[in-house]
Tab-separated table of C-alpha atoms in Angstrom:
chain	number	residue	atom	x	y	z
A	1	PHE	CA	104.185	-96.615	11.462
A	2	ILE	CA	101.689	-97.997	8.946
A	3	SER	CA	104.344	-98.307	6.210
A	4	VAL	CA	106.852	-100.008	8.549
A	5	TYR	CA	104.229	-102.433	9.856
A	6	SER	CA	103.064	-103.231	6.308
A	7	THR	CA	106.645	-103.939	5.242
A	8	ILE	CA	107.188	-106.297	8.163
A	9	ILE	CA	104.108	-108.444	7.572
A	10	MET	CA	104.068	-108.597	3.757
A	11	ILE	CA	105.851	-111.888	3.111
A	12	ILE	CA	104.413	-112.331	-0.383
A	13	ARG	CA	105.582	-109.259	-2.291
A	14	PRO	CA	103.323	-107.817	-5.033
A	15	ALA	CA	105.754	-108.714	-7.836
A	16	THR	CA	105.470	-112.372	-6.793
A	17	VAL	CA	101.740	-112.422	-7.476
A	18	THR	CA	102.133	-110.664	-10.828
A	19	TRP	CA	104.988	-112.905	-11.964
A	20	PHE	CA	103.405	-116.264	-11.149
A	21	MET	CA	99.968	-115.300	-12.472
A	22	THR	CA	101.441	-113.938	-15.712
A	23	ARG	CA	103.529	-117.043	-16.348
A	24	TYR	CA	100.536	-119.340	-15.888
A	25	LEU	CA	98.388	-117.108	-18.064
A	26	ALA	CA	101.013	-117.347	-20.802
A	27	GLN	CA	100.833	-121.141	-20.485
A	28	ASN	CA	96.995	-121.084	-20.600
A	29	GLU	CA	96.732	-122.654	-17.141
A	30	GLU	CA	93.887	-120.689	-15.606
A	31	ASP	CA	93.488	-123.134	-12.710
A	32	LYS	CA	97.020	-122.298	-11.597
A	33	VAL	CA	96.320	-118.575	-12.037
A	34	ARG	CA	93.443	-118.856	-9.575
A	35	GLY	CA	95.586	-120.986	-7.299
A	36	VAL	CA	98.297	-118.301	-7.127
A	37	LEU	CA	95.851	-115.565	-6.154
A	38	VAL	CA	94.060	-117.681	-3.555
A	39	MET	CA	97.342	-118.931	-2.066
A	40	SER	CA	98.771	-115.392	-1.908
A	41	LEU	CA	95.704	-114.128	-0.064
A	42	LYS	CA	95.772	-117.073	2.344
A	43	ILE	CA	99.440	-116.558	3.194
A	44	GLU	CA	99.009	-112.806	3.646
A	45	ILE	CA	95.917	-113.195	5.846
A	46	ILE	CA	97.499	-115.883	8.037
A	47	VAL	CA	100.789	-114.005	8.490
A	48	SER	CA	99.004	-110.704	9.108
A	49	ALA	CA	96.616	-112.241	11.640
A	50	LEU	CA	99.473	-113.839	13.584
A	51	ALA	CA	101.510	-110.609	13.449
A	52	PHE	CA	98.514	-108.583	14.607
A	53	LEU	CA	97.950	-110.884	17.588
A	54	CYS	CA	101.632	-110.834	18.560
A	55	ILE	CA	102.256	-107.121	18.093
A	56	SER	CA	98.941	-106.118	19.680
A	57	THR	CA	100.282	-107.457	22.964
A	58	LEU	CA	102.906	-104.689	22.699
A	59	SER	CA	100.368	-102.010	21.755
A	60	GLY	CA	100.645	-100.387	25.177
A	61	PHE	CA	104.404	-99.959	24.829
A	62	ILE	CA	104.093	-98.806	21.216
A	63	SER	CA	101.419	-96.259	22.120
A	64	LYS	CA	103.642	-94.748	24.809
A	65	TYR	CA	106.672	-94.668	22.511
A	66	LEU	CA	104.723	-92.990	19.705
A	67	SER	CA	102.598	-90.866	22.059
A	68	LEU	CA	99.424	-92.302	20.538
A	69	SER	CA	96.405	-94.021	22.047
A	70	VAL	CA	96.245	-97.816	22.042
A	71	LEU	CA	93.156	-97.657	19.819
A	72	THR	CA	95.059	-95.543	17.278
A	73	VAL	CA	97.882	-98.088	17.184
A	74	LEU	CA	95.418	-100.938	16.646
A	75	PHE	CA	93.619	-99.067	13.847
A	76	ALA	CA	96.977	-98.259	12.222
A	77	MET	CA	97.940	-101.947	12.317
A	78	ALA	CA	94.584	-102.877	10.794
A	79	ALA	CA	95.127	-100.284	8.055
A	80	GLY	CA	98.573	-101.758	7.366
A	81	PHE	CA	97.161	-105.270	7.078
A	82	LEU	CA	94.385	-104.096	4.747
A	83	SER	CA	96.848	-102.148	2.583
A	84	ASN	CA	98.777	-105.374	1.985
A	85	ILE	CA	95.610	-107.129	0.825
A	86	VAL	CA	95.058	-104.193	-1.536
A	87	ALA	CA	98.625	-104.620	-2.842
A	88	VAL	CA	98.081	-108.341	-3.543
A	89	LEU	CA	94.823	-107.695	-5.384
A	90	THR	CA	96.336	-104.789	-7.342
A	91	SER	CA	99.160	-107.067	-8.464
A	92	ALA	CA	96.571	-109.539	-9.685
A	93	LEU	CA	94.882	-106.782	-11.699
A	94	TYR	CA	98.256	-105.924	-13.266
A	95	ALA	CA	98.856	-109.567	-14.142
A	96	LEU	CA	95.481	-109.669	-15.882
A	97	SER	CA	96.243	-106.365	-17.677
A	98	LYS	CA	93.295	-104.704	-15.927
A	99	TYR	CA	95.072	-101.372	-15.696
A	100	ALA	CA	91.902	-99.272	-15.879
A	101	GLU	CA	90.452	-101.162	-12.901
A	102	ALA	CA	93.700	-100.654	-10.956
A	103	ALA	CA	93.535	-96.918	-11.673
A	104	LYS	CA	89.907	-96.760	-10.548
A	105	GLN	CA	90.819	-98.606	-7.363
A	106	SER	CA	93.495	-96.013	-6.642
A	107	MET	CA	90.982	-93.202	-7.072
A	108	ILE	CA	88.471	-94.965	-4.823
A	109	SER	CA	91.138	-95.417	-2.160
A	110	ASN	CA	92.050	-91.725	-2.265
A	111	ILE	CA	88.438	-90.596	-2.123
A	112	PHE	CA	87.561	-92.776	0.866
A	113	SER	CA	90.828	-92.285	2.778
A	114	ARG	CA	92.458	-88.921	2.138
A	115	PHE	CA	89.337	-86.751	2.155
A	116	PRO	CA	87.823	-88.305	5.311
A	117	ALA	CA	91.276	-88.143	6.915
A	118	LEU	CA	91.321	-84.363	6.522
A	119	GLY	CA	88.018	-84.010	8.340
A	120	LEU	CA	88.560	-86.677	10.982
A	121	ALA	CA	92.025	-85.358	11.798
A	122	LEU	CA	90.429	-82.135	13.032
A	123	THR	CA	88.036	-83.903	15.401
A	124	GLU	CA	89.728	-87.212	16.266
A	125	GLY	CA	93.404	-86.490	15.603
A	126	PRO	CA	95.670	-89.444	14.651
A	127	LEU	CA	92.864	-91.921	15.408
A	128	GLY	CA	90.724	-90.320	12.718
A	129	ILE	CA	93.570	-90.559	10.192
A	130	ALA	CA	94.164	-94.249	10.955
A	131	PHE	CA	90.414	-94.931	10.702
A	132	ALA	CA	90.241	-93.126	7.340
A	133	TRP	CA	93.151	-95.155	5.934
A	134	ALA	CA	91.453	-98.381	7.032
A	135	LEU	CA	88.183	-97.216	5.443
A	136	GLY	CA	89.909	-96.406	2.155
A	137	ASN	CA	91.532	-99.832	2.052
A	138	ILE	CA	88.240	-101.606	2.800
A	139	THR	CA	86.462	-99.857	-0.066
A	140	SER	CA	89.385	-100.656	-2.370
A	141	ILE	CA	89.259	-104.342	-1.435
A	142	LEU	CA	85.520	-104.550	-2.069
A	143	TYR	CA	85.963	-103.003	-5.515
A	144	GLN	CA	88.909	-105.253	-6.384
A	145	LEU	CA	87.098	-108.406	-5.270
A	146	SER	CA	84.190	-107.509	-7.530
A	147	LYS	CA	86.593	-107.350	-10.484
A	148	LEU	CA	88.484	-110.516	-9.565
A	149	ARG	CA	85.624	-112.762	-8.434
A	150	ARG	CA	86.213	-115.090	-11.381
A	151	PHE	CA	89.723	-115.854	-10.099
A	152	LEU	CA	88.855	-116.265	-6.422
A	153	SER	CA	87.533	-119.801	-6.628
A	154	ASN	CA	89.905	-122.558	-5.618
A	155	GLY	CA	92.127	-123.424	-8.546
A	156	LYS	CA	94.978	-125.855	-8.831
A	157	PRO	CA	97.058	-125.688	-5.633
A	158	THR	CA	100.256	-123.672	-5.995
A	159	ASN	CA	103.540	-124.656	-4.382
A	160	SER	CA	103.883	-122.038	-1.644
A	161	SER	CA	107.588	-122.819	-1.190
A	162	CYS	CA	108.254	-121.741	-4.805
A	163	MET	CA	106.389	-118.506	-4.222
A	164	LEU	CA	108.302	-117.854	-1.004
A	165	LYS	CA	111.629	-118.636	-2.696
A	166	TYR	CA	110.861	-115.992	-5.317
A	167	SER	CA	109.482	-113.505	-2.796
A	168	MET	CA	111.960	-113.639	0.099
A	169	PRO	CA	114.766	-111.689	-1.654
A	170	LEU	CA	112.191	-108.994	-2.480
A	171	TYR	CA	110.998	-109.088	1.129
A	172	ALA	CA	114.542	-108.470	2.336
A	173	LEU	CA	114.952	-105.747	-0.282
A	174	SER	CA	111.892	-103.916	1.051
A	175	PHE	CA	113.713	-103.380	4.363
A	176	ILE	CA	116.807	-102.174	2.535
A	177	SER	CA	114.714	-99.710	0.545
A	178	LEU	CA	113.040	-98.475	3.723
A	179	PHE	CA	116.462	-98.035	5.301
A	180	GLN	CA	117.876	-96.254	2.248
A	181	GLY	CA	114.988	-93.806	2.268
A	182	TRP	CA	115.955	-92.479	5.691
A	183	ALA	CA	119.728	-92.967	5.579
A	184	GLY	CA	120.629	-89.668	3.929
A	185	ILE	CA	118.438	-87.418	6.039
A	186	SER	CA	119.418	-89.255	9.253
A	187	PHE	CA	123.118	-88.888	8.449
A	188	LEU	CA	122.630	-85.201	7.699
A	189	TYR	CA	120.975	-84.706	11.078
A	190	LEU	CA	123.834	-86.466	12.873
A	191	ILE	CA	126.251	-84.036	11.238
A	192	THR	CA	124.335	-80.771	11.539
A	193	LYS	CA	122.026	-81.309	14.540
A	194	SER	CA	119.847	-78.687	12.831
A	195	GLN	CA	116.147	-79.317	12.320
A	196	SER	CA	115.891	-76.377	9.918
A	197	ILE	CA	118.549	-77.863	7.611
A	198	ILE	CA	116.821	-81.225	7.806
A	199	GLY	CA	113.495	-79.608	6.991
A	200	VAL	CA	114.875	-77.849	3.929
A	201	TYR	CA	116.584	-81.000	2.658
A	202	TYR	CA	113.456	-83.080	3.254
A	203	ILE	CA	111.356	-80.683	1.169
A	204	ILE	CA	113.975	-80.620	-1.582
A	205	SER	CA	114.405	-84.406	-1.708
A	206	ALA	CA	110.644	-84.999	-1.607
A	207	SER	CA	110.173	-82.525	-4.461
A	208	ALA	CA	112.849	-84.242	-6.551
A	209	GLY	CA	111.300	-87.597	-5.660
A	210	MET	CA	108.074	-86.502	-7.343
A	211	LEU	CA	109.883	-86.974	-10.652
A	212	ALA	CA	109.422	-90.706	-10.099
A	213	ILE	CA	105.980	-90.191	-11.586
A	214	LEU	CA	107.774	-90.061	-14.940
A	215	TYR	CA	108.690	-93.741	-14.783
A	216	SER	CA	107.176	-95.562	-11.786
A	217	PRO	CA	103.690	-96.077	-13.317
A	218	PHE	CA	105.344	-97.368	-16.482
A	219	THR	CA	107.663	-99.831	-14.734
A	220	SER	CA	104.813	-100.983	-12.496
A	221	VAL	CA	102.802	-102.266	-15.426
A	222	VAL	CA	105.550	-103.725	-17.640
A	223	LEU	CA	106.476	-106.540	-15.256
A	224	ASN	CA	103.748	-108.752	-16.659
A	225	ALA	CA	104.767	-107.806	-20.218
A	226	PHE	CA	108.375	-108.828	-19.586
A	227	ALA	CA	107.280	-112.009	-17.791
A	228	TYR	CA	104.929	-112.933	-20.643
A	229	VAL	CA	107.647	-112.393	-23.242
A	230	HIS	CA	110.137	-114.415	-21.175
A	231	THR	CA	107.657	-117.299	-20.884
A	232	THR	CA	106.543	-117.402	-24.505
A	233	SER	CA	109.670	-116.488	-26.463
A	234	GLU	CA	113.423	-116.891	-26.518
A	235	GLU	CA	115.856	-114.647	-24.664
A	236	ASN	CA	116.115	-112.191	-27.546
A	237	GLY	CA	112.432	-111.395	-26.988
A	238	ILE	CA	113.306	-109.854	-23.631
A	239	ASN	CA	116.207	-107.947	-25.182
A	240	LYS	CA	113.996	-106.417	-27.865
A	241	THR	CA	111.323	-105.425	-25.350
A	242	LEU	CA	113.937	-104.005	-22.986
A	243	GLY	CA	115.445	-101.908	-25.771
A	244	LYS	CA	112.087	-100.293	-26.502
A	245	VAL	CA	111.386	-99.605	-22.826
A	246	GLU	CA	114.861	-98.144	-22.298
A	247	GLY	CA	114.382	-95.790	-25.216
A	248	ILE	CA	111.055	-94.487	-23.902
A	249	ILE	CA	112.331	-94.059	-20.326
A	250	VAL	CA	115.585	-92.362	-21.291
A	251	LEU	CA	113.899	-89.941	-23.682
A	252	LEU	CA	111.125	-88.960	-21.270
A	253	VAL	CA	113.098	-88.820	-18.022
A	254	LEU	CA	116.228	-87.141	-19.380
A	255	ILE	CA	114.341	-84.321	-21.070
A	256	VAL	CA	112.180	-83.487	-18.038
A	257	SER	CA	114.695	-84.099	-15.231
A	258	LEU	CA	117.579	-82.220	-16.851
A	259	SER	CA	115.262	-79.332	-17.744
A	260	ILE	CA	114.131	-79.069	-14.130
A	261	ALA	CA	117.710	-79.344	-12.876
A	262	ALA	CA	118.774	-76.519	-15.184
A	263	VAL	CA	116.192	-74.071	-13.797
A	264	SER	CA	116.156	-75.342	-10.211
A	265	PRO	CA	116.960	-71.983	-8.531
A	266	THR	CA	114.015	-70.334	-10.250
A	267	LEU	CA	111.670	-73.221	-9.433
A	268	LEU	CA	112.653	-73.302	-5.776
A	269	ARG	CA	112.188	-69.537	-5.453
A	270	LEU	CA	108.763	-69.611	-7.113
A	271	ILE	CA	107.405	-72.600	-5.217
A	272	TYR	CA	109.028	-72.442	-1.778
A	273	GLY	CA	110.675	-69.032	-1.445
A	274	LYS	CA	114.194	-67.643	-1.252
A	275	VAL	CA	115.209	-69.663	1.809
A	276	TYR	CA	115.342	-72.856	-0.292
A	277	VAL	CA	117.378	-71.423	-3.176
A	278	HIS	CA	120.587	-71.838	-1.165
A	279	ASP	CA	120.376	-75.617	-1.646
A	280	TYR	CA	119.604	-75.554	-5.355
A	281	VAL	CA	122.707	-77.647	-6.126
A	282	ALA	CA	121.356	-80.484	-3.987
A	283	PHE	CA	117.990	-80.255	-5.731
A	284	SER	CA	119.629	-80.165	-9.178
A	285	THR	CA	121.724	-83.205	-8.288
A	286	LEU	CA	118.714	-85.222	-7.147
A	287	ALA	CA	116.589	-84.134	-10.109
A	288	GLY	CA	119.308	-84.819	-12.658
A	289	SER	CA	120.029	-88.257	-11.208
A	290	THR	CA	116.425	-89.367	-11.697
A	291	ILE	CA	117.573	-91.173	-14.831
A	292	PHE	CA	119.661	-93.532	-12.665
A	293	SER	CA	116.634	-94.394	-10.532
A	294	ALA	CA	114.503	-94.870	-13.646
A	295	LEU	CA	116.919	-97.248	-15.369
A	296	SER	CA	117.551	-99.087	-12.100
A	297	SER	CA	113.812	-99.630	-11.766
A	298	VAL	CA	113.608	-100.949	-15.338
A	299	TYR	CA	116.517	-103.374	-14.901
A	300	ALA	CA	115.150	-104.594	-11.562
A	301	THR	CA	111.824	-105.224	-13.285
A	302	VAL	CA	113.556	-107.319	-15.951
A	303	LEU	CA	115.347	-109.382	-13.300
A	304	ARG	CA	112.043	-109.992	-11.541
A	305	ALA	CA	110.460	-110.964	-14.857
A	306	ILE	CA	113.051	-113.671	-15.512
A	307	GLY	CA	112.846	-114.939	-11.928
A	308	ARG	CA	116.209	-113.676	-10.678
A	309	THR	CA	115.035	-111.878	-7.558
A	310	GLY	CA	118.252	-112.795	-5.770
A	311	ARG	CA	120.151	-110.568	-8.182
A	312	VAL	CA	117.783	-107.704	-7.362
A	313	LEU	CA	118.623	-108.127	-3.681
A	314	GLU	CA	122.349	-108.212	-4.444
A	315	ALA	CA	122.044	-104.941	-6.359
A	316	GLY	CA	120.191	-103.387	-3.425
A	317	ILE	CA	122.906	-104.451	-0.991
A	318	VAL	CA	125.681	-103.075	-3.204
A	319	ALA	CA	123.793	-99.790	-3.634
A	320	THR	CA	123.351	-99.484	0.145
A	321	ILE	CA	127.044	-100.090	0.795
A	322	SER	CA	128.004	-97.492	-1.808
A	323	LEU	CA	125.497	-95.044	-0.287
A	324	PHE	CA	127.073	-95.290	3.147
A	325	LEU	CA	130.616	-95.031	1.826
A	326	ALA	CA	129.671	-91.921	-0.129
A	327	LEU	CA	127.840	-90.425	2.867
A	328	PHE	CA	130.880	-90.855	5.121
A	329	ILE	CA	133.117	-89.204	2.523
A	330	LEU	CA	130.913	-86.443	1.102
A	331	ALA	CA	128.296	-85.495	3.707
A	332	PRO	CA	130.654	-84.136	6.405
A	333	ARG	CA	132.338	-81.840	3.876
A	334	PHE	CA	129.484	-80.774	1.598
A	335	GLY	CA	126.402	-81.134	3.801
A	336	ALA	CA	123.083	-81.444	1.965
A	337	THR	CA	124.802	-81.368	-1.421
A	338	GLY	CA	127.046	-84.229	-0.308
A	339	VAL	CA	124.022	-86.251	0.782
A	340	ALA	CA	122.328	-85.621	-2.573
A	341	ALA	CA	125.490	-86.637	-4.436
A	342	SER	CA	125.708	-89.811	-2.340
A	343	VAL	CA	122.132	-90.739	-3.221
A	344	ALA	CA	122.865	-90.082	-6.907
A	345	MET	CA	126.017	-92.226	-6.788
A	346	SER	CA	124.197	-95.144	-5.139
A	347	GLY	CA	121.576	-94.959	-7.891
A	348	PHE	CA	124.290	-95.082	-10.537
A	349	VAL	CA	125.949	-98.083	-8.852
């Protein structure tokens, strides 16, 4: 619920903040850098406040639908709003190349959210978890503001329409990504009607998804590098930088993902037990196709860096269409393996 709510209300996507701040930094226009951060926070706070007021009127219905208390729903919405503020401030840290501070913020968030959540869940249930997530986000925001106080004063006003024009394709893409994440497992359930099969596939896909750690931190921090190069040099500057990044990603991801795919039966048996070994082909397919996700993430980052967010959305739409076509063809015949192959094919497309 928190992730869905956060997606709905986050009009200014994190990449927007990083891109605009980086470009103005490259042009030595610090007033505009401050203006971007202040404007982003204003937009996010206004939109989130209005969304909170509107959706809170439906909190009774939502609480019944989710079988949660109204107070839990309200705390979850507050946590979602706060997490978006954290995302905006983290993007600003990336733009300023304050990667150590961003890493510390992540640790602070985990310490003040995940650990209290474990304890509060035992005594307060879902309400305790929602409260812990809100607490973690508050502590993160306080830390981030202390590191960004220099850039929080009113700078030169930024054209909000330009920011929204850049951000809206990414906003639409966030819904597509959310939809893609559940498409395969939902389709598999429609075919099998078996919760045990769904459970096994969920564990397998989540385990393969952990391989994203090989590239996601890297692609998260190179957006400002690409944007800086694009602003300060000719087009061949981007090509040279992209070539280096591609080489690092391909070397790292291919070696690890293909190695894991090759020994997947043994890994599944050691970690989860014999019951999961039956679907080792699905796991191998997802693990081996990590390279497609990695390169897709890199190319999407480049498109964001040169301001072509519309192309990123187009790629997401094409990938979603190919995913559904593959699911209709492969899933009914091959089950979990067909779903995994469909996900791999959409990544390749």
